[in-house]
Amino acid sequence: MRRRTVTAGNLEEILQATAPAQASDQGAAGPAEAPPPRREDHGLRTEFEFELPRGYVDDEGTVHRHGTMRLATARDELRPQIDLRVKENPAYLSVVLLSQVITRLGSITDVHAGVVERMYATDVAFLQDFYRRVNSEGHTRAAVTCPHCEGGFEVDLSGGRLGES
């Protein structure tokens, strides 16, 4: 068995070289490839919708409040560590991390660090807490206590305007 050293640069190259041949690569006389086995849905939720408290205002003045965040991968957590902007300013880590896991913000599907930079601080704080809840606790619910009756209950942070259930 031949050993290979895998680095981030040649990982894609190795994956392509070791991938099984496609049906078009096999001749017309080759056997038909069986369809891939169906994956069972185990109930793992990988994307979570949210509503920003203030909203992101784009260059045209459109306010974007509803968005989607996916679960973070190990690569998402590691990539900011080698980003030069994070090395120069460690506080920039959350900007890079959030830009990688937010998949949609209103009609914006290309959420990059520049978008997160231009968000209001309250929205960034909301997203940081939302990220922590989704990736650490696996849900978007928060336990709260009513200030009047001191009764405890849960609220879902992902949707609805403040004060709505």
PDB file of C-alpha atoms in Angstrom:
ATOM      1  CA  MET A   1       0.000   0.000   0.000  1.00  0.00           C
ATOM      2  CA  ARG A   2       1.331   3.382  -0.977  1.00  0.00           C
ATOM      3  CA  ARG A   3       1.075   6.209   1.538  1.00  0.00           C
ATOM      4  CA  ARG A   4       0.323   9.764   0.523  1.00  0.00           C
ATOM      5  CA  THR A   5       0.644  12.944   2.460  1.00  0.00           C
ATOM      6  CA  VAL A   6      -2.559  14.913   2.136  1.00  0.00           C
ATOM      7  CA  THR A   7      -2.491  18.684   2.312  1.00  0.00           C
ATOM      8  CA  ALA A   8      -5.299  21.141   1.733  1.00  0.00           C
ATOM      9  CA  GLY A   9      -3.870  21.958  -1.706  1.00  0.00           C
ATOM     10  CA  ASN A  10      -3.840  18.453  -3.140  1.00  0.00           C
ATOM     11  CA  LEU A  11      -6.941  17.016  -1.457  1.00  0.00           C
ATOM     12  CA  GLU A  12      -9.195  17.787  -4.435  1.00  0.00           C
ATOM     13  CA  GLU A  13      -6.641  16.285  -6.820  1.00  0.00           C
ATOM     14  CA  ILE A  14      -6.507  13.047  -4.806  1.00  0.00           C
ATOM     15  CA  LEU A  15     -10.303  12.833  -4.592  1.00  0.00           C
ATOM     16  CA  GLN A  16     -10.598  13.207  -8.368  1.00  0.00           C
ATOM     17  CA  ALA A  17      -7.890  10.617  -9.020  1.00  0.00           C
ATOM     18  CA  THR A  18      -9.487   8.042  -6.714  1.00  0.00           C
ATOM     19  CA  ALA A  19     -13.124   8.690  -7.738  1.00  0.00           C
ATOM     20  CA  PRO A  20     -14.909   5.798  -9.482  1.00  0.00           C
ATOM     21  CA  ALA A  21     -15.299   6.091 -13.260  1.00  0.00           C
ATOM     22  CA  GLN A  22     -18.431   7.840 -14.465  1.00  0.00           C
ATOM     23  CA  ALA A  23     -20.967   6.056 -16.681  1.00  0.00           C
ATOM     24  CA  SER A  24     -19.939   8.255 -19.621  1.00  0.00           C
ATOM     25  CA  ASP A  25     -16.307   7.118 -19.201  1.00  0.00           C
ATOM     26  CA  GLN A  26     -17.321   3.467 -19.539  1.00  0.00           C
ATOM     27  CA  GLY A  27     -18.094   2.479 -23.093  1.00  0.00           C
ATOM     28  CA  ALA A  28     -21.585   1.956 -24.423  1.00  0.00           C
ATOM     29  CA  ALA A  29     -20.944  -1.782 -24.116  1.00  0.00           C
ATOM     30  CA  GLY A  30     -20.111  -1.471 -20.397  1.00  0.00           C
ATOM     31  CA  PRO A  31     -22.581  -2.628 -17.755  1.00  0.00           C
ATOM     32  CA  ALA A  32     -25.192  -0.120 -16.607  1.00  0.00           C
ATOM     33  CA  GLU A  33     -24.304   1.520 -13.326  1.00  0.00           C
ATOM     34  CA  ALA A  34     -26.769   0.861 -10.532  1.00  0.00           C
ATOM     35  CA  PRO A  35     -28.376   3.943  -8.989  1.00  0.00           C
ATOM     36  CA  PRO A  36     -26.832   5.037  -5.693  1.00  0.00           C
ATOM     37  CA  PRO A  37     -28.492   3.600  -2.611  1.00  0.00           C
ATOM     38  CA  ARG A  38     -31.149   5.785  -1.051  1.00  0.00           C
ATOM     39  CA  ARG A  39     -30.044   7.612   2.034  1.00  0.00           C
ATOM     40  CA  GLU A  40     -32.325   7.322   4.989  1.00  0.00           C
ATOM     41  CA  ASP A  41     -33.390  10.509   6.681  1.00  0.00           C
ATOM     42  CA  HIS A  42     -32.353  10.175  10.311  1.00  0.00           C
ATOM     43  CA  GLY A  43     -33.970  13.437  11.309  1.00  0.00           C
ATOM     44  CA  LEU A  44     -30.711  15.401  11.410  1.00  0.00           C
ATOM     45  CA  ARG A  45     -31.515  19.024  10.859  1.00  0.00           C
ATOM     46  CA  THR A  46     -28.625  20.787   9.112  1.00  0.00           C
ATOM     47  CA  GLU A  47     -30.144  24.183   8.265  1.00  0.00           C
ATOM     48  CA  PHE A  48     -31.875  26.602  10.575  1.00  0.00           C
ATOM     49  CA  GLU A  49     -33.894  29.660   9.627  1.00  0.00           C
ATOM     50  CA  PHE A  50     -33.564  32.904  11.549  1.00  0.00           C
ATOM     51  CA  GLU A  51     -34.892  36.448  11.605  1.00  0.00           C
ATOM     52  CA  LEU A  52     -32.493  39.280  12.409  1.00  0.00           C
ATOM     53  CA  PRO A  53     -33.589  41.808  15.045  1.00  0.00           C
ATOM     54  CA  ARG A  54     -32.728  44.813  12.832  1.00  0.00           C
ATOM     55  CA  GLY A  55     -31.866  43.457   9.387  1.00  0.00           C
ATOM     56  CA  TYR A  56     -29.071  43.874   6.872  1.00  0.00           C
ATOM     57  CA  VAL A  57     -29.416  46.863   4.534  1.00  0.00           C
ATOM     58  CA  ASP A  58     -27.820  46.261   1.125  1.00  0.00           C
ATOM     59  CA  ASP A  59     -26.427  48.875  -1.300  1.00  0.00           C
ATOM     60  CA  GLU A  60     -29.879  49.430  -2.864  1.00  0.00           C
ATOM     61  CA  GLY A  61     -31.470  50.082   0.541  1.00  0.00           C
ATOM     62  CA  THR A  62     -33.319  46.749   0.744  1.00  0.00           C
ATOM     63  CA  VAL A  63     -33.625  45.335   4.258  1.00  0.00           C
ATOM     64  CA  HIS A  64     -32.934  41.595   4.556  1.00  0.00           C
ATOM     65  CA  ARG A  65     -34.098  40.030   7.839  1.00  0.00           C
ATOM     66  CA  HIS A  66     -34.839  36.368   7.125  1.00  0.00           C
ATOM     67  CA  GLY A  67     -31.982  33.978   6.550  1.00  0.00           C
ATOM     68  CA  THR A  68     -30.667  30.452   6.813  1.00  0.00           C
ATOM     69  CA  MET A  69     -27.645  29.129   8.703  1.00  0.00           C
ATOM     70  CA  ARG A  70     -26.237  25.642   8.242  1.00  0.00           C
ATOM     71  CA  LEU A  71     -24.435  23.522  10.787  1.00  0.00           C
ATOM     72  CA  ALA A  72     -20.711  24.227  10.919  1.00  0.00           C
ATOM     73  CA  THR A  73     -18.165  21.617   9.905  1.00  0.00           C
ATOM     74  CA  ALA A  74     -14.698  21.107  11.332  1.00  0.00           C
ATOM     75  CA  ARG A  75     -13.340  22.795   8.211  1.00  0.00           C
ATOM     76  CA  ASP A  76     -15.512  25.862   8.906  1.00  0.00           C
ATOM     77  CA  GLU A  77     -14.007  26.096  12.383  1.00  0.00           C
ATOM     78  CA  LEU A  78     -10.418  25.601  11.166  1.00  0.00           C
ATOM     79  CA  ARG A  79     -10.390  27.796   8.055  1.00  0.00           C
ATOM     80  CA  PRO A  80     -10.546  31.147   9.918  1.00  0.00           C
ATOM     81  CA  GLN A  81      -7.427  30.173  11.893  1.00  0.00           C
ATOM     82  CA  ILE A  82      -5.304  30.524   8.727  1.00  0.00           C
ATOM     83  CA  ASP A  83      -7.084  33.639   7.432  1.00  0.00           C
ATOM     84  CA  LEU A  84      -4.706  36.620   7.446  1.00  0.00           C
ATOM     85  CA  ARG A  85      -7.479  38.998   8.550  1.00  0.00           C
ATOM     86  CA  VAL A  86      -8.041  36.852  11.652  1.00  0.00           C
ATOM     87  CA  LYS A  87      -4.300  36.639  12.360  1.00  0.00           C
ATOM     88  CA  GLU A  88      -4.085  40.438  12.272  1.00  0.00           C
ATOM     89  CA  ASN A  89      -7.250  40.908  14.323  1.00  0.00           C
ATOM     90  CA  PRO A  90      -8.563  37.880  16.281  1.00  0.00           C
ATOM     91  CA  ALA A  91     -11.939  39.606  16.757  1.00  0.00           C
ATOM     92  CA  TYR A  92     -12.494  39.157  12.997  1.00  0.00           C
ATOM     93  CA  LEU A  93     -12.868  35.395  13.538  1.00  0.00           C
ATOM     94  CA  SER A  94     -16.623  35.621  14.075  1.00  0.00           C
ATOM     95  CA  VAL A  95     -17.067  37.613  10.851  1.00  0.00           C
ATOM     96  CA  VAL A  96     -15.264  34.961   8.789  1.00  0.00           C
ATOM     97  CA  LEU A  97     -17.007  32.089  10.560  1.00  0.00           C
ATOM     98  CA  LEU A  98     -20.499  33.545  10.175  1.00  0.00           C
ATOM     99  CA  SER A  99     -19.888  34.305   6.496  1.00  0.00           C
ATOM    100  CA  GLN A 100     -19.131  30.622   5.909  1.00  0.00           C
ATOM    101  CA  VAL A 101     -22.228  29.181   7.580  1.00  0.00           C
ATOM    102  CA  ILE A 102     -24.917  31.690   6.568  1.00  0.00           C
ATOM    103  CA  THR A 103     -26.301  30.247   3.349  1.00  0.00           C
ATOM    104  CA  ARG A 104     -28.959  32.869   2.636  1.00  0.00           C
ATOM    105  CA  LEU A 105     -29.896  36.310   3.874  1.00  0.00           C
ATOM    106  CA  GLY A 106     -33.125  37.530   2.294  1.00  0.00           C
ATOM    107  CA  SER A 107     -32.512  37.349  -1.450  1.00  0.00           C
ATOM    108  CA  ILE A 108     -28.712  37.280  -0.984  1.00  0.00           C
ATOM    109  CA  THR A 109     -27.246  33.817  -1.522  1.00  0.00           C
ATOM    110  CA  ASP A 110     -23.571  34.879  -1.612  1.00  0.00           C
ATOM    111  CA  VAL A 111     -23.022  35.888   2.005  1.00  0.00           C
ATOM    112  CA  HIS A 112     -19.355  36.846   2.361  1.00  0.00           C
ATOM    113  CA  ALA A 113     -17.309  38.606   5.047  1.00  0.00           C
ATOM    114  CA  GLY A 114     -18.140  42.020   3.551  1.00  0.00           C
ATOM    115  CA  VAL A 115     -21.855  41.419   4.140  1.00  0.00           C
ATOM    116  CA  VAL A 116     -21.307  40.404   7.765  1.00  0.00           C
ATOM    117  CA  GLU A 117     -19.008  43.433   8.291  1.00  0.00           C
ATOM    118  CA  ARG A 118     -21.813  45.801   7.272  1.00  0.00           C
ATOM    119  CA  MET A 119     -24.405  44.257   9.624  1.00  0.00           C
ATOM    120  CA  TYR A 120     -25.523  46.090  12.730  1.00  0.00           C
ATOM    121  CA  ALA A 121     -23.779  45.005  15.922  1.00  0.00           C
ATOM    122  CA  THR A 122     -27.057  43.738  17.417  1.00  0.00           C
ATOM    123  CA  ASP A 123     -27.561  41.437  14.411  1.00  0.00           C
ATOM    124  CA  VAL A 124     -24.003  40.110  14.624  1.00  0.00           C
ATOM    125  CA  ALA A 125     -24.458  39.435  18.358  1.00  0.00           C
ATOM    126  CA  PHE A 126     -27.739  37.641  17.584  1.00  0.00           C
ATOM    127  CA  LEU A 127     -26.026  35.513  14.900  1.00  0.00           C
ATOM    128  CA  GLN A 128     -23.122  34.653  17.215  1.00  0.00           C
ATOM    129  CA  ASP A 129     -25.563  33.406  19.860  1.00  0.00           C
ATOM    130  CA  PHE A 130     -27.636  31.607  17.209  1.00  0.00           C
ATOM    131  CA  TYR A 131     -24.469  29.910  15.881  1.00  0.00           C
ATOM    132  CA  ARG A 132     -23.531  28.774  19.385  1.00  0.00           C
ATOM    133  CA  ARG A 133     -26.995  27.382  20.081  1.00  0.00           C
ATOM    134  CA  VAL A 134     -27.268  25.557  16.761  1.00  0.00           C
ATOM    135  CA  ASN A 135     -23.777  24.042  16.827  1.00  0.00           C
ATOM    136  CA  SER A 136     -23.396  23.367  20.553  1.00  0.00           C
ATOM    137  CA  GLU A 137     -26.894  22.572  21.705  1.00  0.00           C
ATOM    138  CA  GLY A 138     -28.422  21.383  18.412  1.00  0.00           C
ATOM    139  CA  HIS A 139     -31.554  23.537  18.625  1.00  0.00           C
ATOM    140  CA  THR A 140     -32.678  27.151  18.593  1.00  0.00           C
ATOM    141  CA  ARG A 141     -34.785  27.160  21.756  1.00  0.00           C
ATOM    142  CA  ALA A 142     -33.944  29.217  24.826  1.00  0.00           C
ATOM    143  CA  ALA A 143     -35.295  28.832  28.347  1.00  0.00           C
ATOM    144  CA  VAL A 144     -36.707  32.107  29.659  1.00  0.00           C
ATOM    145  CA  THR A 145     -38.544  33.314  32.747  1.00  0.00           C
ATOM    146  CA  CYS A 146     -41.484  35.696  32.693  1.00  0.00           C
ATOM    147  CA  PRO A 147     -40.574  38.846  34.665  1.00  0.00           C
ATOM    148  CA  HIS A 148     -44.182  39.235  35.910  1.00  0.00           C
ATOM    149  CA  CYS A 149     -45.295  35.755  36.968  1.00  0.00           C
ATOM    150  CA  GLU A 150     -41.798  34.212  37.147  1.00  0.00           C
ATOM    151  CA  GLY A 151     -43.078  31.237  35.169  1.00  0.00           C
ATOM    152  CA  GLY A 152     -40.520  29.407  33.051  1.00  0.00           C
ATOM    153  CA  PHE A 153     -41.019  28.511  29.397  1.00  0.00           C
ATOM    154  CA  GLU A 154     -39.116  28.086  26.129  1.00  0.00           C
ATOM    155  CA  VAL A 155     -39.017  30.356  23.102  1.00  0.00           C
ATOM    156  CA  ASP A 156     -37.707  29.535  19.635  1.00  0.00           C
ATOM    157  CA  LEU A 157     -35.116  32.122  18.642  1.00  0.00           C
ATOM    158  CA  SER A 158     -35.220  31.223  14.982  1.00  0.00           C
ATOM    159  CA  GLY A 159     -38.470  32.800  13.905  1.00  0.00           C
ATOM    160  CA  GLY A 160     -41.037  35.438  14.545  1.00  0.00           C
ATOM    161  CA  ARG A 161     -40.668  38.993  15.683  1.00  0.00           C
ATOM    162  CA  LEU A 162     -39.671  39.759  19.237  1.00  0.00           C
ATOM    163  CA  GLY A 163     -42.598  39.189  21.580  1.00  0.00           C
ATOM    164  CA  GLU A 164     -44.371  36.794  19.210  1.00  0.00           C
ATOM    165  CA  SER A 165     -44.626  33.060  19.743  1.00  0.00           C
TER     166      SER A 165
END
